[in-house]
mmCIF file of C-alpha atoms in Angstrom:
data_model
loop_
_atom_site.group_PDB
_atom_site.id
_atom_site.type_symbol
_atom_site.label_atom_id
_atom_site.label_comp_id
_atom_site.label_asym_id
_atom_site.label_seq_id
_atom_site.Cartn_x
_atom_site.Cartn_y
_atom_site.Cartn_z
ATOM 1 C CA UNK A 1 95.966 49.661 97.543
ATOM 2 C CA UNK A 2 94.961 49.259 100.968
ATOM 3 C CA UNK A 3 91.201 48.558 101.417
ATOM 4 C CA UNK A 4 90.894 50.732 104.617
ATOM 5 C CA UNK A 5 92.335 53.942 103.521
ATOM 6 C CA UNK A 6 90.493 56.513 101.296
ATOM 7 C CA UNK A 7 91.052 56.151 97.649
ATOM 8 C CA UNK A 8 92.246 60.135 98.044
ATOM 9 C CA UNK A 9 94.472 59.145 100.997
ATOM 10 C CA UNK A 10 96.491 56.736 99.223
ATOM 11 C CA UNK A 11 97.080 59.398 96.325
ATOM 12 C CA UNK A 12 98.380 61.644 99.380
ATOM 13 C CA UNK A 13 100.385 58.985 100.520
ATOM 14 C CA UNK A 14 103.443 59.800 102.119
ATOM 15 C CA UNK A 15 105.147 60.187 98.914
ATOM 16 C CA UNK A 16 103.023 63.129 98.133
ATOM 17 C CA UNK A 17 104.771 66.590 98.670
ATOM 18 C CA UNK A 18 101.614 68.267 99.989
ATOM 19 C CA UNK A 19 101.287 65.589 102.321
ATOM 20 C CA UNK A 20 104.950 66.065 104.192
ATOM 21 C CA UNK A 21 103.199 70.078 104.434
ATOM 22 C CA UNK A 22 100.162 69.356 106.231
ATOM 23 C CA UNK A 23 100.421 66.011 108.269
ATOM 24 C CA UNK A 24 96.458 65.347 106.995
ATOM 25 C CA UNK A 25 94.154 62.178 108.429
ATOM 26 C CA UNK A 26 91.616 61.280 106.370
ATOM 27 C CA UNK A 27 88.416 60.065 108.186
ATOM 28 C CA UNK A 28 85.682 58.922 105.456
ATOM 29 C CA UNK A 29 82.150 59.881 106.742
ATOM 30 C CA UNK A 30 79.295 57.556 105.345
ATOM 31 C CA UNK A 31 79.082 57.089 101.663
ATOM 32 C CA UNK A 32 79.339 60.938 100.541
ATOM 33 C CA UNK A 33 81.664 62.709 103.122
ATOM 34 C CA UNK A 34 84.967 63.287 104.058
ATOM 35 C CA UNK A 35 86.749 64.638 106.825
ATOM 36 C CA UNK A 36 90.526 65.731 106.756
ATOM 37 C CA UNK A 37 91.978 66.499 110.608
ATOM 38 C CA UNK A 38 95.507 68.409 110.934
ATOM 39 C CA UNK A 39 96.728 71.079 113.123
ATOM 40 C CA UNK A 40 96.931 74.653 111.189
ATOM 41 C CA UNK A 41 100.607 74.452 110.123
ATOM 42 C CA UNK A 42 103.286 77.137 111.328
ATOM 43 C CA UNK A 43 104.459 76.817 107.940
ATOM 44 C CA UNK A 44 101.205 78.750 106.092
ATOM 45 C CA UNK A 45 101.288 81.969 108.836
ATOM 46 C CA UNK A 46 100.425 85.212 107.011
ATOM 47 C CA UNK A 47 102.767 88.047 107.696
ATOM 48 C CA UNK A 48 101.317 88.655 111.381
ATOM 49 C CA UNK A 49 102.574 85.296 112.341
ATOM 50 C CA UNK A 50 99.905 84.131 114.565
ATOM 51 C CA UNK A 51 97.303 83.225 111.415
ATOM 52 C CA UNK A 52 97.267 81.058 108.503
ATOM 53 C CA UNK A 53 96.853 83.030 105.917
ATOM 54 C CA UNK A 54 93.294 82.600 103.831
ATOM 55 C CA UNK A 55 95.500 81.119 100.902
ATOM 56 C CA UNK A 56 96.040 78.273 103.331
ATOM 57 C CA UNK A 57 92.197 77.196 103.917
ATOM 58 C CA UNK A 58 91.855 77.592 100.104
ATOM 59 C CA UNK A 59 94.610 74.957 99.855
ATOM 60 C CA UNK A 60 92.765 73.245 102.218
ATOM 61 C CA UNK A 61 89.760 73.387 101.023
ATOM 62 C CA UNK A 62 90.570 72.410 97.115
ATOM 63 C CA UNK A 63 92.751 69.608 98.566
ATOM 64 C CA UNK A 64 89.528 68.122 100.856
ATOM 65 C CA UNK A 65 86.722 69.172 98.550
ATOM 66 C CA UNK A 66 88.773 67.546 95.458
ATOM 67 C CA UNK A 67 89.477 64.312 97.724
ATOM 68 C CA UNK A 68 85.791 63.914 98.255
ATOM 69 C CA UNK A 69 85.179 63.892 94.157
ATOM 70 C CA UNK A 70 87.912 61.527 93.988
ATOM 71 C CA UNK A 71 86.330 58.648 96.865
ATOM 72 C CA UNK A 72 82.862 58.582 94.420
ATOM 73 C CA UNK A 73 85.113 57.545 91.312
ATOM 74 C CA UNK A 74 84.165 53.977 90.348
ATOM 75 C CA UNK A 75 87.744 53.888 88.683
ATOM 76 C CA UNK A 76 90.953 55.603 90.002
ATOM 77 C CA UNK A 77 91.525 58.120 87.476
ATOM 78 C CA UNK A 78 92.846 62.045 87.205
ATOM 79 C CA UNK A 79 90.336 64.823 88.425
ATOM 80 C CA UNK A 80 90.961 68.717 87.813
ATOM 81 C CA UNK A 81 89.166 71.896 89.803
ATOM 82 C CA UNK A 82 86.997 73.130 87.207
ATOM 83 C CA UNK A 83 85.921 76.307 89.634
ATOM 84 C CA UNK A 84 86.193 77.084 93.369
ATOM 85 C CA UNK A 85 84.391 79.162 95.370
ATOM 86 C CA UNK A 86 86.033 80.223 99.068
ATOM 87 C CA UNK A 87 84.385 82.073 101.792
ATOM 88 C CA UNK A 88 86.967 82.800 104.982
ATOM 89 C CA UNK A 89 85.181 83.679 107.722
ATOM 90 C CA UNK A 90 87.756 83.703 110.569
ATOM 91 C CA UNK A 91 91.305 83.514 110.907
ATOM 92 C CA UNK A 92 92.873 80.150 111.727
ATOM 93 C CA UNK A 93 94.952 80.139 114.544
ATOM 94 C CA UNK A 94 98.508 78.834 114.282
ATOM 95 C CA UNK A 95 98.695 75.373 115.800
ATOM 96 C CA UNK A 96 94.444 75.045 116.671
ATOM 97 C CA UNK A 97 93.031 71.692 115.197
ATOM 98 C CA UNK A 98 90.976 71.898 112.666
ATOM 99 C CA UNK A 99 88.845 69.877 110.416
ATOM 100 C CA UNK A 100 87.426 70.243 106.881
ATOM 101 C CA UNK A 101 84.861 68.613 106.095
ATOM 102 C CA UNK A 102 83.215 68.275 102.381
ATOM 103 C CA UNK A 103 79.967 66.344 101.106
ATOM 104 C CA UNK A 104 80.092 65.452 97.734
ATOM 105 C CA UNK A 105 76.469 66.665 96.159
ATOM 106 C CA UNK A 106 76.846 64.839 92.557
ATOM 107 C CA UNK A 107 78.016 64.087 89.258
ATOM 108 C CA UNK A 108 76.391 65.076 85.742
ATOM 109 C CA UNK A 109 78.126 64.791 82.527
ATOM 110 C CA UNK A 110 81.576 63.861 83.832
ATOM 111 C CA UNK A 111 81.709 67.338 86.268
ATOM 112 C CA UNK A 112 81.531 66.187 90.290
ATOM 113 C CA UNK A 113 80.082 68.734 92.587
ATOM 114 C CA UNK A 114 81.579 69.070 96.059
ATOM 115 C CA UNK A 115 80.552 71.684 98.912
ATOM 116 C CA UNK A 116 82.538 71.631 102.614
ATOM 117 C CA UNK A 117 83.501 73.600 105.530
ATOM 118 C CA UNK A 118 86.715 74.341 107.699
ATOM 119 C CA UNK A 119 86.088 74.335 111.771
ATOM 120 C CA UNK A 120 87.794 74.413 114.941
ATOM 121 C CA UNK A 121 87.602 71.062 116.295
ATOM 122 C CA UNK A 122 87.497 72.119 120.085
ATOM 123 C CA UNK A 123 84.048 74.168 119.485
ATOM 124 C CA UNK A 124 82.855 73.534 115.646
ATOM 125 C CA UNK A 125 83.475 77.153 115.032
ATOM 126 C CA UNK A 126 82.934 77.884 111.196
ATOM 127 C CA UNK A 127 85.867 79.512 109.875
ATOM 128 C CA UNK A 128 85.747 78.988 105.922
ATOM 129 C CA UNK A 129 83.200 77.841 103.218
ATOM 130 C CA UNK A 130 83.503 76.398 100.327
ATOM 131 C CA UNK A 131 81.795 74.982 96.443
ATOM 132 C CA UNK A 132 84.109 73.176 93.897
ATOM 133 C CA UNK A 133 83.519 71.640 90.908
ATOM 134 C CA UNK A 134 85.997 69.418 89.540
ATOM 135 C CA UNK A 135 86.225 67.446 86.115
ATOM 136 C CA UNK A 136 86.528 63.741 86.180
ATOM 137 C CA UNK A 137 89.097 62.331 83.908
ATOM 138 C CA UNK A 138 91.783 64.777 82.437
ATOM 139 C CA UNK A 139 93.892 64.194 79.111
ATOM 140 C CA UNK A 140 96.568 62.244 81.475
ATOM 141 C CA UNK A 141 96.420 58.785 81.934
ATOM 142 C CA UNK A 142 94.446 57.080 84.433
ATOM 143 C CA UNK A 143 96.663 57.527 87.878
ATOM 144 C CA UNK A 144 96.739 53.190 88.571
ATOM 145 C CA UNK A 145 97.928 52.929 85.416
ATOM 146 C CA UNK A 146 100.647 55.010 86.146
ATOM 147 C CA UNK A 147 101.091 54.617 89.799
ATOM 148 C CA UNK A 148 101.083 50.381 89.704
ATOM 149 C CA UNK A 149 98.157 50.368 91.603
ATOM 150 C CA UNK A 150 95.241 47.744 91.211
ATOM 151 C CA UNK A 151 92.167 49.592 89.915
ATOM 152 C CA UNK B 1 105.873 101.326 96.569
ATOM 153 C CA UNK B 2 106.638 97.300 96.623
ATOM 154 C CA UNK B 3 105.201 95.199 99.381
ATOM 155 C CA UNK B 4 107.639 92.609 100.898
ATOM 156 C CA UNK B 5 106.826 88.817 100.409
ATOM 157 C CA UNK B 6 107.974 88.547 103.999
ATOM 158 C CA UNK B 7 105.649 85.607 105.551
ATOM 159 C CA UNK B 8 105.818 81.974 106.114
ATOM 160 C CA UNK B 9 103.289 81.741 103.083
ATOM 161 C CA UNK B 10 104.959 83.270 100.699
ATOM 162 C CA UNK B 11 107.863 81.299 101.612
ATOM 163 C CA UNK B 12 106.475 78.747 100.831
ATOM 164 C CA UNK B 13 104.948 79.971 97.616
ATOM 165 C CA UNK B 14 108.483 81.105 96.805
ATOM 166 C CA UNK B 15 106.165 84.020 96.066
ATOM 167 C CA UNK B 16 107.330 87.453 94.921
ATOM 168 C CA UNK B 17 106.300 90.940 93.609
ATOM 169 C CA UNK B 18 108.143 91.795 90.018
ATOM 170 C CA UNK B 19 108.838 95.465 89.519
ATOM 171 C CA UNK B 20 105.997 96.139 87.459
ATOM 172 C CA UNK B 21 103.299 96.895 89.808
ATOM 173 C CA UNK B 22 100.422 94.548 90.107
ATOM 174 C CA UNK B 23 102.952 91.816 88.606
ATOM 175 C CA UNK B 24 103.513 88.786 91.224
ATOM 176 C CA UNK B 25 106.003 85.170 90.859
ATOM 177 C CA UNK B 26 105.712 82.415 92.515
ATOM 178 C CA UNK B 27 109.122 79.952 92.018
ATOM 179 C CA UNK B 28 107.967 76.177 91.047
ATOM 180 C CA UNK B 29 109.064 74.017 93.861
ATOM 181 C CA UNK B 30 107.921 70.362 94.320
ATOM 182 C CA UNK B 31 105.596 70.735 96.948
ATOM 183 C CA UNK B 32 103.843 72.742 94.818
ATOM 184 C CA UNK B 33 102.526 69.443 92.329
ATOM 185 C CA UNK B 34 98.798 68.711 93.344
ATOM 186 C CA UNK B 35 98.859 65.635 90.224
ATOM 187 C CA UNK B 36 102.669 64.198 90.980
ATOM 188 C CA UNK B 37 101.729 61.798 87.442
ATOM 189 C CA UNK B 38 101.225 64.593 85.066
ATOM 190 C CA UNK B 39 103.450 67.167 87.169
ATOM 191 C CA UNK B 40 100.504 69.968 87.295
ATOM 192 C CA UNK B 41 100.627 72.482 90.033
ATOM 193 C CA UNK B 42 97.759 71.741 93.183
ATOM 194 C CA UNK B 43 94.407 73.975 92.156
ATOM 195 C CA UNK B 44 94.942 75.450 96.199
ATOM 196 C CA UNK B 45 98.684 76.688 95.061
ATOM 197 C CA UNK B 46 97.200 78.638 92.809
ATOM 198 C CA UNK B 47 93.988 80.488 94.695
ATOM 199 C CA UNK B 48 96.447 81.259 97.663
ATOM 200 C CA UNK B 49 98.982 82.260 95.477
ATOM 201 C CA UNK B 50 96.149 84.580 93.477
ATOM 202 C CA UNK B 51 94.934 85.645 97.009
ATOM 203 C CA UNK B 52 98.143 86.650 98.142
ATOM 204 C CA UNK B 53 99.124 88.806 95.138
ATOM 205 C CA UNK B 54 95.300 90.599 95.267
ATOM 206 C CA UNK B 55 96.390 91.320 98.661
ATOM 207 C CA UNK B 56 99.618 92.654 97.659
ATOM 208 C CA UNK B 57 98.107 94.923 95.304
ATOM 209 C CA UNK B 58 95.790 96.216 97.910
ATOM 210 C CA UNK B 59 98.191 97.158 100.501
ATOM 211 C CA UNK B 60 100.232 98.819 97.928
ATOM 212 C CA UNK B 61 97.687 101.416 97.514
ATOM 213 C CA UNK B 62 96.561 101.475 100.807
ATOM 214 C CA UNK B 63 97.975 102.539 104.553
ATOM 215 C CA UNK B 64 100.291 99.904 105.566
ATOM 216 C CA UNK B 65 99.120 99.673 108.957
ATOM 217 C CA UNK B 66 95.640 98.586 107.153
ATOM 218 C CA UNK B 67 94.213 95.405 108.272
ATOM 219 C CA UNK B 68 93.212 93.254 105.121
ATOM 220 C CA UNK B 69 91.013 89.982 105.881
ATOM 221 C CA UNK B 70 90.429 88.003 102.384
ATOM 222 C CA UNK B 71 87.042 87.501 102.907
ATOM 223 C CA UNK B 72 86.048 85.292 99.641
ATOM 224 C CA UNK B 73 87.510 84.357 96.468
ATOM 225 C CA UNK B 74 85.978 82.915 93.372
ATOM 226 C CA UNK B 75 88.298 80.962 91.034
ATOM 227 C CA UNK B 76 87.988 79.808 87.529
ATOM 228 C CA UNK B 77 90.789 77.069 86.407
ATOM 229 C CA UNK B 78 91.240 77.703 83.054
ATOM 230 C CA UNK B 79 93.866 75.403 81.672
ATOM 231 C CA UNK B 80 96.023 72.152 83.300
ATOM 232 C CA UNK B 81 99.221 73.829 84.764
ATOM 233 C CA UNK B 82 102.831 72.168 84.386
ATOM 234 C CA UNK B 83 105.706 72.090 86.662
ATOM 235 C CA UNK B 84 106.890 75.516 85.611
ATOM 236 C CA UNK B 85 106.753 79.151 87.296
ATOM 237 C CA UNK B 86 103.307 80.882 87.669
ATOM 238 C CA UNK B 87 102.856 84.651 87.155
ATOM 239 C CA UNK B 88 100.021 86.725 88.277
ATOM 240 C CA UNK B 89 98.781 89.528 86.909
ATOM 241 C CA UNK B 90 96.271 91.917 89.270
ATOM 242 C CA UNK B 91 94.091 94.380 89.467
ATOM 243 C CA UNK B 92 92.117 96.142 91.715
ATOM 244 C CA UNK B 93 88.828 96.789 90.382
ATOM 245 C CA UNK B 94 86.876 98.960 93.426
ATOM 246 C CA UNK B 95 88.500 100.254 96.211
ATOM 247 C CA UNK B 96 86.858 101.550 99.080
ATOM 248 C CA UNK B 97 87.178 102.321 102.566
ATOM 249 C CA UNK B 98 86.005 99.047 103.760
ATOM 250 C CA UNK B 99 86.294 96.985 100.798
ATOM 251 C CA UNK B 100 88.258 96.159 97.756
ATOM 252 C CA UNK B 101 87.576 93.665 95.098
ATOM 253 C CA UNK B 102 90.587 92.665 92.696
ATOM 254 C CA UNK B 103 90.144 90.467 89.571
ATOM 255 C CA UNK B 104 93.640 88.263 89.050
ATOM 256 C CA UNK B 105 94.858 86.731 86.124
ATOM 257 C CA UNK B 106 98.025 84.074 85.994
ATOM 258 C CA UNK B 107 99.643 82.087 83.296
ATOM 259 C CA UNK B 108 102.977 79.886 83.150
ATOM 260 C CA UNK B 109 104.259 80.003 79.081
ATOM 261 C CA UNK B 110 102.710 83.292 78.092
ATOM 262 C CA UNK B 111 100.615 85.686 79.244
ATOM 263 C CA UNK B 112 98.122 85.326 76.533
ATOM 264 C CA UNK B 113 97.181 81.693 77.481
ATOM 265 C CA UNK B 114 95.496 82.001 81.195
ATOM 266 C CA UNK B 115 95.787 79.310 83.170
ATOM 267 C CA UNK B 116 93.377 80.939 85.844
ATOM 268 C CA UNK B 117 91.327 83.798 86.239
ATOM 269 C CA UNK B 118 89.452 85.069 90.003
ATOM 270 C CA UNK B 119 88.216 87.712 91.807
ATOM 271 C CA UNK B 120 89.260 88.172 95.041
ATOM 272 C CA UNK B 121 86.906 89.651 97.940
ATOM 273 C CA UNK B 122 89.260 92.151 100.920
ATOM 274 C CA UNK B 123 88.019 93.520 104.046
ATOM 275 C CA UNK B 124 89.936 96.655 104.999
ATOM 276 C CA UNK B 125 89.847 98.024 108.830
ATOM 277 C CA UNK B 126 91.792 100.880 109.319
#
């Protein structure tokens, strides 16, 4: 495992399916917060054409918020949304940058609590909000364990 | 009346309505796997595939020329999922002029063992 990337970024390493979909760069922010930068992907338009649809900031969102959870883990090992709460705001605009940004808020009986936030990049413009809660550990296997990765 | 899957999203999704109305399908693909180690389906697959079938069931009771803006969504993960299709089940619950709030259900094996539950939150403009 590389000692610069995010423990999340090397689970969405290029071998990751989602990953080919949304191009993401992970940008760890202090000790509790991530940031994920892509453009809003063609490939997510809602029926108009010229929007993601709100299905993709949810994606987003669970994908960023869950990532977070997953950089506090002491050990590499499998975390599942327990709940997720989505507020969309604004449309996303095909093609604008973006960033989502979440700040992990704690951990209490083996349940990690995430909040974050999708913006525009050229003007911080809010566009969605967002709480998860995701369990630590899950009745698979730790992922190093599977993956051949050093824990 | 049946609304079309006919976006980039639900392309994606491999979504589509069954005939049974309120009854939605979205196709297992690969890019669908959030854990690739235990092969379950990405928690975000599922909301946006629950948020595009309570949108579905909105317009089909609604003007098509409505605008609908998913405005929140609040989702409960009930179960792991496997690399299998996902079926949703919705309902709308309150319909008004400007709003309509539809509670969605979806499972993989059977229809009695949820895999996730939500309500989804819709702004309608005519």
């Amino acid at each position: 495992m590389s000692e610069s990337k995010h423990p999340a970024e090397v689970l969405f390493s290029e071998g990751h399916p989602l990953t080919a979909a949304l191009n993401m760069k992970f940008i760890p922010v202090g000790e509790s917060s991530l940031r994920v930068e892509l453009d809003a992907p063609e490939s997510f338009a809602d029926s108009n054409g010229s929007h993601t649809h709100s299905g993709f900031s949810t994606l987003l969102l669970d994908t960023v918020l869950g990532s977070c959870a997953i950089g506090k883990l002491e050990k590499m090992q499998p975390i599942a949304t327990i709940k997720l709460t989505c507020n969309h705001l604004r449309r996303i605009i095909i093609g604008d940058a973006i960033y989502c940004l979440a700040e992990w808020n704690g951990e209490e009986n083996s349940v990690s609590f995430v909040g974050g936030e999708i913006r525009r990049q050229k003007d911080d413009q809010l566009l969605s909000t967002a709480i998860g809660t995701f369990m630590i550990g899950t009745a698979s296997r730790p992922l190093a364990e599977k993956s051949g990765e050093a824990q | 009346m049946t609304v079309d899957f006919q976006s980039n999203v639900s392309e994606w999704l491999a979504a589509e309505a069954l005939p049974e109305q309120g009854r939605y399908k979205t196709s297992f693909k690969t890019h669908h796997l959030g854990n690739i180690f235990i092969k379950s389906l990405h928690g975000g697959v599922t909301g946006a595939f629950m948020e595009l079938a309570a949108e579905a069931i909105t317009r089909e009771t609604l003007d098509q020329s409505a605008d609908l803006m998913i405005t929140s969504a609040s989702i409960d993960y009930l179960r792991i999922t496997k690399d299998v299709d996902l079926h949703a089940r919705a309902q709308i619950v309150r319909s008004s002029r400007r709003l309509s709030i539809v509670d969605v259900e979806c499972w993989q094996d059977s229809e009695e063992i949820p895999v996730a539950r939500g309500v989804i939150t819709i702004k309608v403009t005519t």
